[in-house]
Short mmCIF file of C-alpha atoms in Angstrom, two decimals:
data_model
loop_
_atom_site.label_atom_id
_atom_site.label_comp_id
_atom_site.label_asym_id
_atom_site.label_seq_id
_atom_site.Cartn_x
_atom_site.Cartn_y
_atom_site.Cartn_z
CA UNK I 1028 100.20 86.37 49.71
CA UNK I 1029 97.98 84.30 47.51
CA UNK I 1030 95.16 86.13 46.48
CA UNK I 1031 91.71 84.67 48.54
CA UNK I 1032 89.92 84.91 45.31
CA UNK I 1033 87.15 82.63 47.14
CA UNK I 1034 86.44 85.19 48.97
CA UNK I 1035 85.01 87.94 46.27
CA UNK I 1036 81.51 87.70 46.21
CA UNK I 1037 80.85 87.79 42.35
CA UNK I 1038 81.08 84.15 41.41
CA UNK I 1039 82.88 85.95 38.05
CA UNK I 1040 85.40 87.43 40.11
CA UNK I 1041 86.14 83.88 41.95
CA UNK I 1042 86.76 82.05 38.21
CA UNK I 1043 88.77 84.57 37.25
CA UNK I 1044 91.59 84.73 40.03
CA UNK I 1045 93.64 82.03 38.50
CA UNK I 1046 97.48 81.44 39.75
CA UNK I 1047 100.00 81.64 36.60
CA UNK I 1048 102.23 78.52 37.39
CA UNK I 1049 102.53 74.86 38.66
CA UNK I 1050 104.27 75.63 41.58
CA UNK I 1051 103.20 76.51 45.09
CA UNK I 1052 105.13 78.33 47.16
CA UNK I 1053 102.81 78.12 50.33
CA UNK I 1054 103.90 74.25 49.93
CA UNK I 1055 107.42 74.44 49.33
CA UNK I 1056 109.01 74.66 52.61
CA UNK I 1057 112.22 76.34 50.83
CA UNK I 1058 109.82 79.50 49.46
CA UNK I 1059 110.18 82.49 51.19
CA UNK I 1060 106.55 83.17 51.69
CA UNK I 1061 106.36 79.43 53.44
CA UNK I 1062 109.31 80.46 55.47
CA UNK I 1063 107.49 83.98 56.71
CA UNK I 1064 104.21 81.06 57.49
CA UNK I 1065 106.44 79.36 59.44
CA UNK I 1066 107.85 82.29 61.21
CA UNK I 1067 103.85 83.12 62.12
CA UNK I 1068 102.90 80.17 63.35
CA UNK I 1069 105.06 80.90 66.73
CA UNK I 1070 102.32 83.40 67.77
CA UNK I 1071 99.55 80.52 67.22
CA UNK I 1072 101.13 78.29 68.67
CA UNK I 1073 101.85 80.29 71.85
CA UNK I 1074 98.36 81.34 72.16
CA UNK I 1075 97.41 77.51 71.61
CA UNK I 1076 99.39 76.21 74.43
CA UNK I 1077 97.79 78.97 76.70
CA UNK I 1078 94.68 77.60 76.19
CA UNK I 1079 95.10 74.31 76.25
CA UNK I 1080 96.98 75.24 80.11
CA UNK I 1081 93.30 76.64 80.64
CA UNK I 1082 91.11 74.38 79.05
CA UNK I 1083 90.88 70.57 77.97
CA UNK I 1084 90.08 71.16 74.30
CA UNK I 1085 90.97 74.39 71.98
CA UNK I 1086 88.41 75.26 69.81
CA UNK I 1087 89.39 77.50 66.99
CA UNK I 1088 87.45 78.95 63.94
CA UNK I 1089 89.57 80.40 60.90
CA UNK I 1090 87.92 82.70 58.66
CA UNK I 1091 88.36 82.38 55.51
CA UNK I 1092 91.11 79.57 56.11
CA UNK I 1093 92.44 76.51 54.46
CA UNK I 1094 93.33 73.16 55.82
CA UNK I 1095 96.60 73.64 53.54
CA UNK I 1096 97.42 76.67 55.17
CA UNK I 1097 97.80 74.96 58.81
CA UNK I 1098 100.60 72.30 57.62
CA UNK I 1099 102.67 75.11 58.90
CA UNK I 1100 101.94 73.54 62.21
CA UNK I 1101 101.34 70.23 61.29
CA UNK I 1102 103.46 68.83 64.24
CA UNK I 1103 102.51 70.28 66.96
CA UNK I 1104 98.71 69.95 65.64
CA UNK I 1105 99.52 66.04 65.46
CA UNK I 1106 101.10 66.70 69.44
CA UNK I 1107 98.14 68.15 70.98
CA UNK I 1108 95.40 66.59 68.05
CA UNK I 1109 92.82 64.87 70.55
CA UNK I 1110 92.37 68.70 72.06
CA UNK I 1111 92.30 70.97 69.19
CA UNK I 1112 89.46 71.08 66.83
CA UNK I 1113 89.91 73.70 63.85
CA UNK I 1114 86.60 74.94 62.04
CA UNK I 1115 86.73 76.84 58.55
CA UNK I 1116 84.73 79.39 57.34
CA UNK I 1117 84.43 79.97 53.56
CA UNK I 1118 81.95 80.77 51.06
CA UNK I 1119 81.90 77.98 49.72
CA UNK I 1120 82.37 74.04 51.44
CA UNK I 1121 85.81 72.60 50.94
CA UNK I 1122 86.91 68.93 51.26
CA UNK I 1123 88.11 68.38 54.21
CA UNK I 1124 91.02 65.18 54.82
CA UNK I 1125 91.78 65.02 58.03
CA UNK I 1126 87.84 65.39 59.73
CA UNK I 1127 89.27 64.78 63.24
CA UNK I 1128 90.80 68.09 63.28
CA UNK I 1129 88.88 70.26 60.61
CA UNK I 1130 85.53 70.77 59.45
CA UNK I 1131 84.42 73.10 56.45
CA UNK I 1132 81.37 75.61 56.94
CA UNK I 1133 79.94 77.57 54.45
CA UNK I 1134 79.54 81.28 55.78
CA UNK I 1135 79.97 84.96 55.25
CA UNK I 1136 82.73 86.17 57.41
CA UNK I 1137 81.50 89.88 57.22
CA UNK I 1138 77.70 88.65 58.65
CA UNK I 1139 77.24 89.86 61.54
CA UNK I 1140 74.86 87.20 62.80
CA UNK I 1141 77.68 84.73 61.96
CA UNK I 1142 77.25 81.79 64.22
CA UNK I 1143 76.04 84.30 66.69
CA UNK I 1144 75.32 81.83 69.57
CA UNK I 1145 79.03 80.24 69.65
CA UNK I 1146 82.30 81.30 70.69
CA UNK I 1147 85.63 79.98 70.06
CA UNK I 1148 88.33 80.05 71.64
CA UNK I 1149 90.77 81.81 69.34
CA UNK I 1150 89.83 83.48 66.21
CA UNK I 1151 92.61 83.54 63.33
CA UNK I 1152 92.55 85.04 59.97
CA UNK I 1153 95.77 85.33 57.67
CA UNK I 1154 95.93 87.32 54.74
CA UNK I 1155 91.90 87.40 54.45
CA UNK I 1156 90.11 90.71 55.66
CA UNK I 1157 92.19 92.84 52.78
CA UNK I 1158 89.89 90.67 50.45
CA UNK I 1159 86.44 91.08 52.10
CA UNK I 1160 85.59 94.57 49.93
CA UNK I 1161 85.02 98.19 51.30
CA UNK I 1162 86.19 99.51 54.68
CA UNK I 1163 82.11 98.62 55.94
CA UNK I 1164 82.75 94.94 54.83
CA UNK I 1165 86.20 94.96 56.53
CA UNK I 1166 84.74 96.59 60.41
CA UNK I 1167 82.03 93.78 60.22
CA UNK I 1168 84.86 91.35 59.76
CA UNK I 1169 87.05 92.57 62.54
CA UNK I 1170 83.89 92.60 64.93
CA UNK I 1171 83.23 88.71 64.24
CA UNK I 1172 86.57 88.35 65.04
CA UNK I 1173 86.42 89.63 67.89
CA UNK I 1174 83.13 88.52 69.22
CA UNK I 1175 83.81 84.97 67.97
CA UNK I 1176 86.93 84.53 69.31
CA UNK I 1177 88.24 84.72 73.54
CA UNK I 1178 91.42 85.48 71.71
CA UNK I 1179 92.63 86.22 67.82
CA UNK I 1180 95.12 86.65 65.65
CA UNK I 1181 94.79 88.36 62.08
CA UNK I 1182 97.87 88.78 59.72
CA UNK I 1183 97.28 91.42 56.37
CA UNK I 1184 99.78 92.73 54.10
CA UNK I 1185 100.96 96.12 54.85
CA UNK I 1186 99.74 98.64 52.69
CA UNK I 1187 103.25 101.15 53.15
CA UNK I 1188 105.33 97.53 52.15
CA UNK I 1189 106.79 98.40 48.90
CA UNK I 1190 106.22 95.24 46.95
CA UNK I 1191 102.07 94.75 46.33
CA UNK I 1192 102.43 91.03 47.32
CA UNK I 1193 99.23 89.36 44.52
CA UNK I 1194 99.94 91.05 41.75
CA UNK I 1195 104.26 91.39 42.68
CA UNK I 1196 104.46 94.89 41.11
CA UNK I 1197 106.48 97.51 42.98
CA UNK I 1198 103.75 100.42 44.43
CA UNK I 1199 101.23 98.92 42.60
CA UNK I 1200 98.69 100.15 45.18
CA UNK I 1201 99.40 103.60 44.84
CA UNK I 1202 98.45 103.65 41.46
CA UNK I 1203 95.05 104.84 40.34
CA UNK I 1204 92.31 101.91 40.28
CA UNK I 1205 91.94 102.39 36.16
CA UNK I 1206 95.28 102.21 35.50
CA UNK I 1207 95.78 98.72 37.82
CA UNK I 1208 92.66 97.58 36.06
CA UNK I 1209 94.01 98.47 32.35
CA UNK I 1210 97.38 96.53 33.46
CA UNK I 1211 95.78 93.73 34.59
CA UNK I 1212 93.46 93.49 31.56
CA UNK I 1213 97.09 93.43 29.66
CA UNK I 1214 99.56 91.83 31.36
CA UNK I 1215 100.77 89.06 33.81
CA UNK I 1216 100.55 90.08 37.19
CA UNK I 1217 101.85 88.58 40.04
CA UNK I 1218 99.09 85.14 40.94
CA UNK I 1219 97.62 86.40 37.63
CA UNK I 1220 96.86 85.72 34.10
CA UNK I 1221 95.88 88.45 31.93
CA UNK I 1222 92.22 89.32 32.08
CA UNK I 1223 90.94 91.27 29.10
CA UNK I 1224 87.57 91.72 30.15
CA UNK I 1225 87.28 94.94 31.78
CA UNK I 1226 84.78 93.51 34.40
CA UNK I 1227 87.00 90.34 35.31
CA UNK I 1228 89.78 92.99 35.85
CA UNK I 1229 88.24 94.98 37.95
CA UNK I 1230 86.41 92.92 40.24
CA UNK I 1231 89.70 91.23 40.96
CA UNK I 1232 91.18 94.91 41.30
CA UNK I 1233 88.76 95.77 43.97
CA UNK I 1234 88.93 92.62 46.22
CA UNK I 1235 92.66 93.36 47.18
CA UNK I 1236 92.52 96.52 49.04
CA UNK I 1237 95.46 96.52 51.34
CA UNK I 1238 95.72 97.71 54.89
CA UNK I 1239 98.08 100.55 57.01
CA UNK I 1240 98.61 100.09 60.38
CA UNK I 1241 96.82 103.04 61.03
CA UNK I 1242 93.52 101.24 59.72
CA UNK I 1243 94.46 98.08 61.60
CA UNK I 1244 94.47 99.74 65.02
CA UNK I 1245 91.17 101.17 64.02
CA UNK I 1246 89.77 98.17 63.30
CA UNK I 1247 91.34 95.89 66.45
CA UNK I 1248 91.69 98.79 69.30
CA UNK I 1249 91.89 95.69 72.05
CA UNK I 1250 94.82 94.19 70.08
CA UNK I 1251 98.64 93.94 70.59
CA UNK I 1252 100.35 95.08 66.80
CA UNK I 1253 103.28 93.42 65.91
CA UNK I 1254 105.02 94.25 62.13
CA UNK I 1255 106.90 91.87 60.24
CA UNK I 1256 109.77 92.72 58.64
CA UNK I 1257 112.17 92.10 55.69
CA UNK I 1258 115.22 93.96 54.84
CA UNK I 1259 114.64 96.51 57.50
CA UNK I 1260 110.91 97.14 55.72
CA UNK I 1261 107.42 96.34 57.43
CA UNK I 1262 106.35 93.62 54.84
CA UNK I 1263 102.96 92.53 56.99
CA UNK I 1264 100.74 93.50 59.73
CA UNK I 1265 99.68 91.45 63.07
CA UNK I 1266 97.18 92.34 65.51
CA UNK I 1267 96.79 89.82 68.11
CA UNK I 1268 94.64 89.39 71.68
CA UNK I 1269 96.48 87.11 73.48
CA UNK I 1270 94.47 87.42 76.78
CA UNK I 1271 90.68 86.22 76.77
CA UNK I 1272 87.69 88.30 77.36
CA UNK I 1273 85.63 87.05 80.10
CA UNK I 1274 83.11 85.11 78.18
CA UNK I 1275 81.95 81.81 78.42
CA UNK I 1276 82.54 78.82 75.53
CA UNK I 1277 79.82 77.47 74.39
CA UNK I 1278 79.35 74.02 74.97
CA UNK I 1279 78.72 71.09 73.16
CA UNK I 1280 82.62 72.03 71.11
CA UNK I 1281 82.30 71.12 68.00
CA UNK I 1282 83.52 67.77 67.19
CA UNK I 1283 83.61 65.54 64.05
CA UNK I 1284 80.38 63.46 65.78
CA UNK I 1285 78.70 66.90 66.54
CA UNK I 1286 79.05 68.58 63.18
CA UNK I 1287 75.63 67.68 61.86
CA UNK I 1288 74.20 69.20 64.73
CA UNK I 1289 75.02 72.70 63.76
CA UNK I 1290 73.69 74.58 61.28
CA UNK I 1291 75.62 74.93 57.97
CA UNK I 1292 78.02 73.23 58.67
CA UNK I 1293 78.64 70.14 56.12
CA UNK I 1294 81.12 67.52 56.53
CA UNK I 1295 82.90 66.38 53.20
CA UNK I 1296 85.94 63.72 52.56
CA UNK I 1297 88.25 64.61 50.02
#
């Protein structure tokens, strides 16, 4: 997975996390990590369309998401687009293209006061809470997923998956922290450049702290848990609520017209 280095609070940290290469593989529908995307995106999708057989509009808020990320899905987004409304939360405000479907908001996704008076209808994360810090910053994650959302989906790397998936380095995670961090400050890792400063090293070091499944279900207990698999391995975790709580949306949804209404939330064209 490629490493959510806007998500490490040290503004450091953030400039440091730099891919090693032109190409993309979360664009290149031939990749195998675009392929595994794909292969998510039926659970979305199926939680979508229960929605949308419930309600008129599907409002969703992805934490820590990319517009990029949900060309997965482009299709049936551009099917159903006058219904479903995606917002993204981020530490920083990205430009959006396509404003009918997404806006940017600048938040912390481990705040628990997190757009406290809204709720979405689905909450989705991929491949974010193993980047939020310490097991504290990771429980107030999963609670604002849970409270935000009637339903949610979160995807993380498995922590037991043999191949650490940023830095590509077989049971890199079981190695001690000082020894990842002296590796890093030395070598080509994976999404990363060598980064000789000791601090740079280990700030990026300590913003990828995988998950088991045994800390998933601690962190979800009112989720199904799905594993997904490669070569007979568990490569990556799901924990899913497909059914809603009994709680009721907000209205006004949030709309491209409405955006300026809510707080800290900023519109922006590419």
């Amino acid at each position: 997975m490629r490493p959510k280095s806007k998500l490490i609070p040290k503004a450091r940290a953030r400039s440091v996390a730099q891919p090693t290469g032109p190409r993309d593989p979360y664009r290149d529908p031939t990749s195998l990590e675009y392929r595994f995307r794909r292969a998510r995106f039926r659970h979305i999708q199926q939680m979508i369309e229960a929605i949308l057989r419930e309600r008129r509009q599907a409002r969703i808020i992805d934490l820590g998401g990319t517009e990029q990320y949900w060309d997965i899905g482009r299709d049936f987004l551009d099917a159903y687009r006058p219904r479903i409304h995606i917002t993204l939360v981020n530490p920083e405000v990205f430009p959006i293209r396509d404003e009918s479907l997404f806006a940017s908001m600048k938040g912390d996704a481990t705040d628990a006061k997190l757009m406290e008076d809204e709720t979405f209808d689905l909450a989705h994360s991929n491949s974010v809470i193993e980047h939020v810090g310490r097991m504290p910053d990771m429980e107030r994650f999963a609670a604002n997923m849970a409270r935000l959302g009637q339903r949610y989906y979160m995807q993380t790397p498995n922590y037991w998956f043999p191949l650490e998936p940023h830095f590509r380095v077989p049971g890199f995670q079981y190695l001690p922290q000082a020894v990842r961090v002296a590796m890093l400050q030395r070598m080509k890792l994976g999404f990363f450049r060598p980064l000789p400063d000791y601090d740079d090293a280990r700030a990026v070091i300590e913003h990828h702290r995988l998950l088991s499944m045994r800390q998933v279900r601690t962190l979800f207990p009112d989720a199904d848990f799905e594993y997904e698999w490669v070569y007979g391995l568990r490569k990556s975790i799901l924990a899913m609520r497909r059914a809603p709580v009994r709680r009721d949306i907000q209205p006004p949804s949030i709309a491209p017209d409405d955006l300026p209404k809510h707080a800290g939330v900023i519109r922006q064209t590419a």
